[in-house]
PDB file of C-alpha atoms in Angstrom:
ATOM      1  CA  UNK A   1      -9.572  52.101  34.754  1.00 45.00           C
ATOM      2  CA  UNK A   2      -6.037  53.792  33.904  1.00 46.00           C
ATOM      3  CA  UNK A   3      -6.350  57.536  34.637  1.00 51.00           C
ATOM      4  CA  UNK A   4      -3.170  58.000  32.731  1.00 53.00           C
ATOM      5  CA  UNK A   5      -2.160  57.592  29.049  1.00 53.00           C
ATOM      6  CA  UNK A   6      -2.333  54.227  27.307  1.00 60.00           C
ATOM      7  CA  UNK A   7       1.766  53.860  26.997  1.00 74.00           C
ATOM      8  CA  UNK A   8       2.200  54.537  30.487  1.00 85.00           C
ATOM      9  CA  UNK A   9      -0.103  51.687  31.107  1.00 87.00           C
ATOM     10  CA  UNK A  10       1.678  49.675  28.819  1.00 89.00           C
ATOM     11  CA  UNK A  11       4.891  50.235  30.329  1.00 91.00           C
ATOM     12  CA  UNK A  12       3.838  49.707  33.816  1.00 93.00           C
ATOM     13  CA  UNK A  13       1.933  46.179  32.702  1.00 92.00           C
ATOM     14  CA  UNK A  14       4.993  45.352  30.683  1.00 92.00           C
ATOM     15  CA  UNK A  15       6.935  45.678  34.360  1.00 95.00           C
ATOM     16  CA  UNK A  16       3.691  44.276  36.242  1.00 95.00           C
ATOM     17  CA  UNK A  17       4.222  40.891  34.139  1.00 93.00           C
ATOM     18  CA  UNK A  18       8.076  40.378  33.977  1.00 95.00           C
ATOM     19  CA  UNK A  19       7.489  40.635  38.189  1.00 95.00           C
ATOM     20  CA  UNK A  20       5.085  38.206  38.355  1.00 94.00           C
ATOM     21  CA  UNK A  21       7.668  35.809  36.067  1.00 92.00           C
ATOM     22  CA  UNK A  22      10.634  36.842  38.114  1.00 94.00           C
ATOM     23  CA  UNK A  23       9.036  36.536  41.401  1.00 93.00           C
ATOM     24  CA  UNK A  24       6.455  33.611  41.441  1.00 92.00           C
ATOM     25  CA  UNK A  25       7.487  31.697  37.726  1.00 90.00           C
ATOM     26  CA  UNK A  26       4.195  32.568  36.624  1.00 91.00           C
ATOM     27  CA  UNK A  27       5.022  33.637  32.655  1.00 91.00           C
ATOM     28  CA  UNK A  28       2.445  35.884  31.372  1.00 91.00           C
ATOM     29  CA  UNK A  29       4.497  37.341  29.005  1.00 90.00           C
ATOM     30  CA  UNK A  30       2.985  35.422  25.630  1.00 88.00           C
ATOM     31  CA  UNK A  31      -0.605  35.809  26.803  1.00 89.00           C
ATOM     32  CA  UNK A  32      -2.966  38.325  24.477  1.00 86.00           C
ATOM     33  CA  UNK A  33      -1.875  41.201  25.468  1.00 84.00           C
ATOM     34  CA  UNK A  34      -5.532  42.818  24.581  1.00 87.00           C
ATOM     35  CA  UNK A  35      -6.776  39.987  26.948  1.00 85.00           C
ATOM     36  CA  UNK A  36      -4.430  41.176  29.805  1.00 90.00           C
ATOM     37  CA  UNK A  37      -4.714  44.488  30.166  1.00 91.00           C
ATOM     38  CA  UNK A  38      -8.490  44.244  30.005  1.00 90.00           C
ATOM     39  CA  UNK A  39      -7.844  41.602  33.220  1.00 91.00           C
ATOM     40  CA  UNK A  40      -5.556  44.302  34.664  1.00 94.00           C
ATOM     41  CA  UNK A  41      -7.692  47.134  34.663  1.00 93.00           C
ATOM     42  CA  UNK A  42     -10.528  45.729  36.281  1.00 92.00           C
ATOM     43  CA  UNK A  43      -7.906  43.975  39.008  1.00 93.00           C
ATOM     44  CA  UNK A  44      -7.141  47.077  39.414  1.00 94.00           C
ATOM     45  CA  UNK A  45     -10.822  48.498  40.351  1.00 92.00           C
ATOM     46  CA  UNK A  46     -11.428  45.283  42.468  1.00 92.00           C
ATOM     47  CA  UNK A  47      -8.014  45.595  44.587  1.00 92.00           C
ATOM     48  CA  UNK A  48      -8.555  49.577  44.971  1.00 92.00           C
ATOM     49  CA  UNK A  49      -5.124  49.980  43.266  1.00 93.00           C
ATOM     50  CA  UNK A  50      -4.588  53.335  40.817  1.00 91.00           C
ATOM     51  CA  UNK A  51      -1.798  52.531  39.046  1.00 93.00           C
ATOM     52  CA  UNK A  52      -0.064  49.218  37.784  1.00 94.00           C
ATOM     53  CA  UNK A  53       3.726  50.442  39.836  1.00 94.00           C
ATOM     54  CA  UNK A  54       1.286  50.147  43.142  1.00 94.00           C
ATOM     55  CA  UNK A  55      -0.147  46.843  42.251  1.00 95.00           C
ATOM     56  CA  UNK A  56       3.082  45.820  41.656  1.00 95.00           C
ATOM     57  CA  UNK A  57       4.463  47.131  44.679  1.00 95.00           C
ATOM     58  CA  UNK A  58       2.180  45.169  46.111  1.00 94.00           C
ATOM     59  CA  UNK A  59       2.367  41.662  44.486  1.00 92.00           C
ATOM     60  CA  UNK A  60       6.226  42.026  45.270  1.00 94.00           C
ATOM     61  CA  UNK A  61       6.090  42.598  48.916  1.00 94.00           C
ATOM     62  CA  UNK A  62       2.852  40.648  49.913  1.00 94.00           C
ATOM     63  CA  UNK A  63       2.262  37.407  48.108  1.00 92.00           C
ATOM     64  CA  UNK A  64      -1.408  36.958  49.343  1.00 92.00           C
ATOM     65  CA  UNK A  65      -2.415  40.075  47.112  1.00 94.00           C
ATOM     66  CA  UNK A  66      -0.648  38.053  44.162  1.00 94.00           C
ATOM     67  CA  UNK A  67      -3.548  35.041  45.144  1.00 91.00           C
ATOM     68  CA  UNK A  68      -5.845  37.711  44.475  1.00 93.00           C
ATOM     69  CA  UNK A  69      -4.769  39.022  41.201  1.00 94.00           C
ATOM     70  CA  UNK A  70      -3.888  35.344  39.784  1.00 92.00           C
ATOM     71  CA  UNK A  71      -7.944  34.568  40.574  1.00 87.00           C
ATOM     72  CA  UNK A  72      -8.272  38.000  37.690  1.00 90.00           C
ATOM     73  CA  UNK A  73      -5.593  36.710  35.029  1.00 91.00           C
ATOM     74  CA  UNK A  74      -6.508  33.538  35.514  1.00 86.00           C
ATOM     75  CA  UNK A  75     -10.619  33.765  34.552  1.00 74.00           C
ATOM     76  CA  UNK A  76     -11.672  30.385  36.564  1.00 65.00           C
ATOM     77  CA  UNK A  77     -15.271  30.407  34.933  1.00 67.00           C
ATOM     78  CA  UNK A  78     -16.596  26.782  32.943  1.00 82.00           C
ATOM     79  CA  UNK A  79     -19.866  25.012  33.536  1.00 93.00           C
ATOM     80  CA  UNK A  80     -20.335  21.140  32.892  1.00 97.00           C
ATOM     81  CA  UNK A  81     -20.517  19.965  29.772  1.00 98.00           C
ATOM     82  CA  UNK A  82     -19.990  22.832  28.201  1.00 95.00           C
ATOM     83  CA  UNK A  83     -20.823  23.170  24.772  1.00 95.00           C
ATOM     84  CA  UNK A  84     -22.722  19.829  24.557  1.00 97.00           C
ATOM     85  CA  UNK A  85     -22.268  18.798  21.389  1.00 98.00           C
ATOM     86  CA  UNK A  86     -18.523  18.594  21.581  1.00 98.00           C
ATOM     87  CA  UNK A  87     -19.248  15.660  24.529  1.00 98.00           C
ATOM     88  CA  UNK A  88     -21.949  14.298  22.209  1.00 98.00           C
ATOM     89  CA  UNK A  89     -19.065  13.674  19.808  1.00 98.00           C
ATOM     90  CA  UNK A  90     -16.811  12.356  22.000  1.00 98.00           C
ATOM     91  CA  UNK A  91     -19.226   9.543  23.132  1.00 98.00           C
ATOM     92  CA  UNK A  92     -20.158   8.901  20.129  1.00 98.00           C
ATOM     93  CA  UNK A  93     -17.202   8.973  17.684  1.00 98.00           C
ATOM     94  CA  UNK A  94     -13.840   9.270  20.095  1.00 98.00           C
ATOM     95  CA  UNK A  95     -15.003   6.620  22.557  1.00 98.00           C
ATOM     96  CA  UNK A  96     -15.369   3.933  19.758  1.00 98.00           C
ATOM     97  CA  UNK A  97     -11.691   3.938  19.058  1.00 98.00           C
ATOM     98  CA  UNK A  98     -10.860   4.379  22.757  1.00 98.00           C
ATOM     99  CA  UNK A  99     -12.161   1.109  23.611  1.00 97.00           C
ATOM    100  CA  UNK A 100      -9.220  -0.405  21.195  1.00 97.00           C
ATOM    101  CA  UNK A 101      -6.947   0.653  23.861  1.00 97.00           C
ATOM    102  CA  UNK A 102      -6.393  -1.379  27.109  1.00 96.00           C
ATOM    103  CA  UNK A 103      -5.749   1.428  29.089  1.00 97.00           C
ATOM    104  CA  UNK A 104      -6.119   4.944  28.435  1.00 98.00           C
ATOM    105  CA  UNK A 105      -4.826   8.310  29.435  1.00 98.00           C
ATOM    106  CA  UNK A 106      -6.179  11.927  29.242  1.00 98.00           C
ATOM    107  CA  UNK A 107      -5.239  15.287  30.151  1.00 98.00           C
ATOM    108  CA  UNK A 108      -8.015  18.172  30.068  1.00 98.00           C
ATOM    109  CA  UNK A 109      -5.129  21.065  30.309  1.00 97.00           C
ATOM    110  CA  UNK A 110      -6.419  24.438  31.976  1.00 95.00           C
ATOM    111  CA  UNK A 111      -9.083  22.408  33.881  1.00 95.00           C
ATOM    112  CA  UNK A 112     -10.080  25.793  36.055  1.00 93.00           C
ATOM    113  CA  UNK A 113     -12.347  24.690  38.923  1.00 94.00           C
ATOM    114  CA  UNK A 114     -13.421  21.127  37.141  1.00 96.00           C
ATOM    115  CA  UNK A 115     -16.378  21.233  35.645  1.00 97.00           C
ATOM    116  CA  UNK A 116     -14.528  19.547  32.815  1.00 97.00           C
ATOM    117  CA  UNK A 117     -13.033  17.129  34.140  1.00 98.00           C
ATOM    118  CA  UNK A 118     -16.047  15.673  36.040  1.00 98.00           C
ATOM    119  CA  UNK A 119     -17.922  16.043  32.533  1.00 98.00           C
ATOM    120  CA  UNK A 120     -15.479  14.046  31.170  1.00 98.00           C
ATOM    121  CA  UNK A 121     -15.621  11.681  34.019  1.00 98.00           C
ATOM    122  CA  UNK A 122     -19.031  10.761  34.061  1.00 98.00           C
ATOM    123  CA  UNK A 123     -19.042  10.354  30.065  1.00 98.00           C
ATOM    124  CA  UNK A 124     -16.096   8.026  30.604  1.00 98.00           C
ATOM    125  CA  UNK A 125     -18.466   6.302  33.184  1.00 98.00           C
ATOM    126  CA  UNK A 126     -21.301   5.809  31.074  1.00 98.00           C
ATOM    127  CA  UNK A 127     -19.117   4.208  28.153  1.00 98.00           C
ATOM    128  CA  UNK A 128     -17.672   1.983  30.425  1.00 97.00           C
ATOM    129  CA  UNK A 129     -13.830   3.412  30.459  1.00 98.00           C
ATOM    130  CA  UNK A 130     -13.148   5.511  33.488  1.00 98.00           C
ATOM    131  CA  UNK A 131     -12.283   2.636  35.562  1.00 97.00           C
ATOM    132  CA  UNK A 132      -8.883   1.876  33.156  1.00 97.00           C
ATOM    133  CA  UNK A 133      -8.299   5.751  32.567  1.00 98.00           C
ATOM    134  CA  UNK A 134      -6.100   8.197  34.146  1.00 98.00           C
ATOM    135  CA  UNK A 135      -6.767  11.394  33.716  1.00 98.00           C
ATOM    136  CA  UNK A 136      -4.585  14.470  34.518  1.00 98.00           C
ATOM    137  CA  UNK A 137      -6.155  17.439  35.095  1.00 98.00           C
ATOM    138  CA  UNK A 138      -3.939  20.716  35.112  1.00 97.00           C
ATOM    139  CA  UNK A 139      -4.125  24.308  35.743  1.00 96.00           C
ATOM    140  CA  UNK A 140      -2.096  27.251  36.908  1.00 94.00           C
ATOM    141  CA  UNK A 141      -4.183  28.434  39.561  1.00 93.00           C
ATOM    142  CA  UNK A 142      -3.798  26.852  43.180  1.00 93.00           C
ATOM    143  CA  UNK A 143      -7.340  27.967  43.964  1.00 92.00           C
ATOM    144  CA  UNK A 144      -9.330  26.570  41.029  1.00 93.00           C
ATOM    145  CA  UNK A 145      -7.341  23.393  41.312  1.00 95.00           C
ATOM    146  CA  UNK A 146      -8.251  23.051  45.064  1.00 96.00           C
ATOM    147  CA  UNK A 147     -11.963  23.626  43.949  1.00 95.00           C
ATOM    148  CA  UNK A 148     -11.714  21.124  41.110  1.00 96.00           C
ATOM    149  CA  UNK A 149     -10.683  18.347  43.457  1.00 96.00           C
ATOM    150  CA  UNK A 150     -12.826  19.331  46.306  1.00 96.00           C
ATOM    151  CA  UNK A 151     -15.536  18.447  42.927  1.00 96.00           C
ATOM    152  CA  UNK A 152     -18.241  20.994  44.722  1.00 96.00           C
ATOM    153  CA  UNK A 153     -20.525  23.071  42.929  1.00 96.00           C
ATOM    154  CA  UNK A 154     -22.924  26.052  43.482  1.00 95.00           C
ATOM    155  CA  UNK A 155     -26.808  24.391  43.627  1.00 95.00           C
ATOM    156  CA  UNK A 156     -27.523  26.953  41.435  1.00 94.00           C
ATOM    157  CA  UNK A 157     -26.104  25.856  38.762  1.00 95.00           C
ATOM    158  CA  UNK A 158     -27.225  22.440  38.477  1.00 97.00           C
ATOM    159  CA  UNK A 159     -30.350  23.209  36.182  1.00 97.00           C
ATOM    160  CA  UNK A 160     -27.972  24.387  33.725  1.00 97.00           C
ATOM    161  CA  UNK A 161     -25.266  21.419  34.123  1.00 98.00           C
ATOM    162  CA  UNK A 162     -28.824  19.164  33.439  1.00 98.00           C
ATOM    163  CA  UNK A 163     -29.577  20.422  30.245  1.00 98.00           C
ATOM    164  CA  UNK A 164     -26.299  20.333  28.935  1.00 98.00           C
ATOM    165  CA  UNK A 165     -25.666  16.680  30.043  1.00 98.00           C
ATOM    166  CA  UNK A 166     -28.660  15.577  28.292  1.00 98.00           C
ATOM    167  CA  UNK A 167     -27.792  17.670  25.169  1.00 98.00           C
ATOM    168  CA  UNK A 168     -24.571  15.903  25.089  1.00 98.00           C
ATOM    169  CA  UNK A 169     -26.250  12.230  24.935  1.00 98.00           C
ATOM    170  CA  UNK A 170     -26.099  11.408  29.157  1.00 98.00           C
ATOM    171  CA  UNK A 171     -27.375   7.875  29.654  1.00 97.00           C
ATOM    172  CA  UNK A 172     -28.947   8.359  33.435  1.00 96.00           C
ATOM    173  CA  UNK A 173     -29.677  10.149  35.696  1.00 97.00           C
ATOM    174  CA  UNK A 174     -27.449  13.292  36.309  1.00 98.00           C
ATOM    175  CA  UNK A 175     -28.476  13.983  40.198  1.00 97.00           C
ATOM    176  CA  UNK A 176     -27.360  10.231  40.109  1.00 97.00           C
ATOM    177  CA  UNK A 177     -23.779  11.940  40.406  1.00 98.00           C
ATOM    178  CA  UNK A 178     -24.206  13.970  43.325  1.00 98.00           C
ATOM    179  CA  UNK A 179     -25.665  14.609  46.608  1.00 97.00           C
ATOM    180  CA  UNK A 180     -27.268  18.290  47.377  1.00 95.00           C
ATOM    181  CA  UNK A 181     -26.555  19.850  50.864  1.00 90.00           C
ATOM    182  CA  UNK A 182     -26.847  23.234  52.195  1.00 91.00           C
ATOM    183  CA  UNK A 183     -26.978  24.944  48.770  1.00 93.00           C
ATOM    184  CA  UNK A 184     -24.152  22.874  47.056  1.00 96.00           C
ATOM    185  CA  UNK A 185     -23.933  19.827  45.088  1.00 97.00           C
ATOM    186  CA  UNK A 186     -20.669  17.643  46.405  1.00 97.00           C
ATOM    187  CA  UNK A 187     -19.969  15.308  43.349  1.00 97.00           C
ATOM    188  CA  UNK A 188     -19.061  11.307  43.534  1.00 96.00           C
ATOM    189  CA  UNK A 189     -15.820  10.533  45.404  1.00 95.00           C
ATOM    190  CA  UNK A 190     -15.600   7.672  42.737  1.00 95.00           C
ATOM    191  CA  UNK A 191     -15.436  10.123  39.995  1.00 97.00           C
ATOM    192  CA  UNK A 192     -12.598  11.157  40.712  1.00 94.00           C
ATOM    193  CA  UNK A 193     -10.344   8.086  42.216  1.00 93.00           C
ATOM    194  CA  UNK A 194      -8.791   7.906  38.504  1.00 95.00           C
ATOM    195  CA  UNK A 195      -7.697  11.790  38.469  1.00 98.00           C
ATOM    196  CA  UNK A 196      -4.589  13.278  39.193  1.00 97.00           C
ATOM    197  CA  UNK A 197      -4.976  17.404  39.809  1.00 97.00           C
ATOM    198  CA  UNK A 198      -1.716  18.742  39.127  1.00 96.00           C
ATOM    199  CA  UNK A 199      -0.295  22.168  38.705  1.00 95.00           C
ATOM    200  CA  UNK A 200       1.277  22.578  35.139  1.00 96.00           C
ATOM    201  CA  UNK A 201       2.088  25.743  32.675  1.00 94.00           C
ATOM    202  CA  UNK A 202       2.109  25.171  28.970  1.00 95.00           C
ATOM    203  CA  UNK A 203       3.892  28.345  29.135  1.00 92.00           C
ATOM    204  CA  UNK A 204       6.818  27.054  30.959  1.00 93.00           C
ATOM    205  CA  UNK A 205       6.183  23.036  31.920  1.00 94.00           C
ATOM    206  CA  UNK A 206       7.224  19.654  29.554  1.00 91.00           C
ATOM    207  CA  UNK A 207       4.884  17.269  27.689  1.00 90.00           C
ATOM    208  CA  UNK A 208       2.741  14.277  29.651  1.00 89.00           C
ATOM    209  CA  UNK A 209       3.788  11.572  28.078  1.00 89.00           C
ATOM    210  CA  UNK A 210       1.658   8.635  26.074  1.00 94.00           C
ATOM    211  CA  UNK A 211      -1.926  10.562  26.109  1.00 98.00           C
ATOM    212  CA  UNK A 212      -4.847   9.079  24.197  1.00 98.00           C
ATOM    213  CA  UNK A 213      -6.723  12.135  24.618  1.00 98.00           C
ATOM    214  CA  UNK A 214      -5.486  16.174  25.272  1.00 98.00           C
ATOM    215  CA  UNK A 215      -8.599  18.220  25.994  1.00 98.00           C
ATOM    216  CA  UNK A 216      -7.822  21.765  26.038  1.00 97.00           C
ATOM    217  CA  UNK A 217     -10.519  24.082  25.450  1.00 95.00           C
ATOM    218  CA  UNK A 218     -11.125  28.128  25.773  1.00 91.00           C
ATOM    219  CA  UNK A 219      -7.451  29.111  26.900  1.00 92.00           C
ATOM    220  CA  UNK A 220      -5.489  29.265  23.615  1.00 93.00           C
ATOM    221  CA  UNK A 221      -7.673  32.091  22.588  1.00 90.00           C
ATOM    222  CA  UNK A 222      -5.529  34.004  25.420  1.00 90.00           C
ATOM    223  CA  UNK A 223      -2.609  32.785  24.209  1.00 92.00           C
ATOM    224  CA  UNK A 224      -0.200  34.873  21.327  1.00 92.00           C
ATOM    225  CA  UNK A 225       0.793  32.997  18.547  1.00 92.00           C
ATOM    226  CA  UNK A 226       4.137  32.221  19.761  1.00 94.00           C
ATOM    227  CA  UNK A 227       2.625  30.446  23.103  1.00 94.00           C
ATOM    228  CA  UNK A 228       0.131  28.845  20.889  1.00 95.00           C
ATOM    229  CA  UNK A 229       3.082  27.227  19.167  1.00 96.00           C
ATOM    230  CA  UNK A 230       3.982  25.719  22.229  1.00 96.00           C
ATOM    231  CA  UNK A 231       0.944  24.466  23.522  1.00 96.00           C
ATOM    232  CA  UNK A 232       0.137  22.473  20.130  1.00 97.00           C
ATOM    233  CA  UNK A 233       3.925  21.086  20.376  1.00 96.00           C
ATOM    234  CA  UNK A 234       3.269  20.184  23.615  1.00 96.00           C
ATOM    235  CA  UNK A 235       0.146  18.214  22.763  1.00 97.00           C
ATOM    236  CA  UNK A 236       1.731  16.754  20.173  1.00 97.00           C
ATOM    237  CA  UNK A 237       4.363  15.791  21.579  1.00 97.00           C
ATOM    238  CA  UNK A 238       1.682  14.482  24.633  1.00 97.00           C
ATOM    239  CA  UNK A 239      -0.237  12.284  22.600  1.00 98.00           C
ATOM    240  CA  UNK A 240       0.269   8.769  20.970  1.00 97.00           C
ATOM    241  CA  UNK A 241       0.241   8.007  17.509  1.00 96.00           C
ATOM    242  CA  UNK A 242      -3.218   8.976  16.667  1.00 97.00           C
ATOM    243  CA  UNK A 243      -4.152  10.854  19.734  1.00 98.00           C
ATOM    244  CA  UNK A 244      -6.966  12.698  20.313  1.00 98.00           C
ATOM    245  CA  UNK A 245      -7.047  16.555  20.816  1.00 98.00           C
ATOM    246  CA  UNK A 246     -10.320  18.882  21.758  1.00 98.00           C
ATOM    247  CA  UNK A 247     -10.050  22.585  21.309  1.00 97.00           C
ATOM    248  CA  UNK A 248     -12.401  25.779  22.262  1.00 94.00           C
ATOM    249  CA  UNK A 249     -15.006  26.359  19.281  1.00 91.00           C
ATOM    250  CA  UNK A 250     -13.288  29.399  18.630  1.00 91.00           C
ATOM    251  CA  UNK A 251      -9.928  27.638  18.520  1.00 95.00           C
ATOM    252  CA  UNK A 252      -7.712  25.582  15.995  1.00 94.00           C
ATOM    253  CA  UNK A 253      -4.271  23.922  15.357  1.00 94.00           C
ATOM    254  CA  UNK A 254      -4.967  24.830  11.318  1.00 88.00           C
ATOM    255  CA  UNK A 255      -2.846  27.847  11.061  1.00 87.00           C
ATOM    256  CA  UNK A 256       0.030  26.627  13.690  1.00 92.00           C
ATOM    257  CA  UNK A 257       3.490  25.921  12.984  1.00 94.00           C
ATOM    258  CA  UNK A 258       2.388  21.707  14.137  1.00 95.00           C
ATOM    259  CA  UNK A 259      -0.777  22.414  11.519  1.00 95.00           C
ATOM    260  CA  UNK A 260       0.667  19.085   9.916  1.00 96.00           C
ATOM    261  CA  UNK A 261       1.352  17.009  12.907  1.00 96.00           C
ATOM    262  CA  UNK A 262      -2.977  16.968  13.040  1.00 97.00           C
ATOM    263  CA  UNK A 263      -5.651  16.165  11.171  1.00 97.00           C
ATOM    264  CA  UNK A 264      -8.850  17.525  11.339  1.00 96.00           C
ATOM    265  CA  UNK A 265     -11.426  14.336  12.911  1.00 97.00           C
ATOM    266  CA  UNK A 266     -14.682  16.701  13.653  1.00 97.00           C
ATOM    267  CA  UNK A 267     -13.972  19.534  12.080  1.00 95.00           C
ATOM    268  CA  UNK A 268     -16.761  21.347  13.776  1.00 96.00           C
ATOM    269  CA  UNK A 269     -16.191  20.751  16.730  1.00 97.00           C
ATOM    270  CA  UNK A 270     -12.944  21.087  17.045  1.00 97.00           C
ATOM    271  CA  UNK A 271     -11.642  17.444  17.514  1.00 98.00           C
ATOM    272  CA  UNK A 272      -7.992  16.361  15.741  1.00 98.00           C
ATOM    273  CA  UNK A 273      -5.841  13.525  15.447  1.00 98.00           C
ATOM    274  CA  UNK A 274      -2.094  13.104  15.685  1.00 97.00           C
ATOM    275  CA  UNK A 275      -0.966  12.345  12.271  1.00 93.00           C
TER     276      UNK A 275
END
C-alpha cells in the first residue's frame, strides 16, 4: 500500500498511466480511476515496488515488468457460462432471430482468457449456428488472449463450468467438449475453427463491421463515462440494423449518450437491440 499521502499517489499514478500510453499505446487514462489505483496498489505489493515513480521507472526501462503489471490492470478472471441465465436467454430468445440470418457474426469484446467465447461456442453448437458464424474475440492482454486460444482450463474448475452449463439450458453432455489430462481440461479444436483472437482496445481501436451480435460483459464497469461513450458507439456502430448487444448485470447503455441508438430486448439481463 502507498506509505505516502493520497495526492502524491495520485500524482505519481497520473504519470504511471500517461507512460504506459506513451510508451506501449496502452490508454488507461478513461478507466475508473477508483478501479485503478486499487489495481496499482496491490501491483505494487506483488512486484515489491514502494512507490508508483519506481514502478514506473521500471515499466519504462524493462518491458517484461510492464507484462507483469498489464496481467494486474487487466483482471483476466471469467468462468464459463457465467451468469447462466444470460446464455439461457440467448438460446432461447436471441438464437431464434439468428437463424433468419445466413451467416452470422459476433464479437465477445474483452474476452480475457476465453471462457466466454467457448461458452458461446458450444451454445452456438447446440443451436446449430457455429458452423456459419465468425466470431471475433478481443482483448488487450497478449497473455489472456494466448490462453483463450490455447482453449485450456484448470481441472478444477470444471465442476463449476458443469453447473452453470446446465443452468443455462446445455443440450449434452458438457465433458462431451473436452478431454482431461494431467490436471487440465484442453477444449475441442473444432470449437474454435470459426474464431478469430485478435488484439483490440475500445479505448483506442475502430468498429468491426456488420456484427449480429456484440457481447461485452463485466469491463464497462471499469470504464469512466467518457470511455463508456465510446464503447457503446463503437458497438453501435459494430452491429447491423437490429443487432444484438450483451452487457455485465451490473451494466447498461440506458444512461449513455447512444441510450437511443438501443432498445432494451431482456431487460434483465442485460440484452439490447440496435434501433
Amino acid at each position: 500500500m502507498s506509505v505516502y499521502p493520497a495526492s502524491d499517489f495520485d500524482l505519481e499514478m497520473r504519470l504511471l498511466i500517461e507512460a504506459i500510453y506513451g510508451k506501449y499505446n496502452y490508454d488507461f487514462r478513461n478507466y475508473s480511476g477508483a478501479s485503478v489505483k486499487r489495481r496499482i496498489e496491490h501491483a505494487l505489493l506483488q512486484m515489491e515496488c514502494r512507490t508508483v515513480s519506481a514502478l514506473q521507472e521500471q515499466i519504462i526501462h524493462q518491458p517484461d515488468r510492464f507484462g507483469v503489471l498489464l496481467q494486474y490492470l487487466t483482471i483476466p478472471v471469467s468462468e464459463m457460462f457465467r451468469d447462466p441465465a444470460y446464455f439461457l436467454a440467448i438460446r432461447e430468445k436471441v438464437v431464434p432471430l439468428l437463424h433468419t440470418y445466413p451467416s452470422i457474426k459476433l464479437w465477445i469484446a474483452g474476452c480475457s482468457t476465453g471462457e466466454e467465447v467457448y461458452s458461446m461456442a458450444i451454445l452456438l453448437k447446440e443451436e446449430g449456428l457455429l458452423e456459419r458464424t465468425i466470431i471475433y474475440a478481443t482483448d488487450i492482454n497478449p497473455r489472456s488472449l494466448q490462453k483463450a486460444e490455447d482453449g485450456i482450463f484448470p481441472l478444477d474448475t470444471i465442476q463449476l463450468f458443469t453447473s452453470n452449463y446446465q443452468k443455462a439450458g446445455g443440450k449434452g453432455e458438457f465433458a462431451d467438449y473436452y478431454t482431461a489430462a494431467y490436471g487440465s481440461a484442453l477444449f475441442d479444436k473444432n470449437l474454435r475453427r470459426n474464431i478469430t483472437f485478435a488484439d483490440h482496445s475500445l479505448a483506442t481501436d475502430s468498429v468491426f463491421s456488420e456484427m449480429h451480435f456484440i457481447s461485452c460483459r463485466n469491463v464497462l464497469i471499469y470504464f469512466n463515462r467518457e470511455l463508456q461513450d465510446r464503447a457503446f458507439g463503437l458497438f453501435s456502430s459494430s452491429l447491423v440494423h437490429r443487432g444484438f448487444l450483451g452487457l455485465g448485470s451490473k451494466e447498461t447503455v440506458q444512461f449513455s449518450s447512444h441510450a437511443a441508438s438501443f432498445e432494451a430486448f431482456d431487460r434483465q439481463e442485460r440484452i439490447f437491440r440496435k434501433t
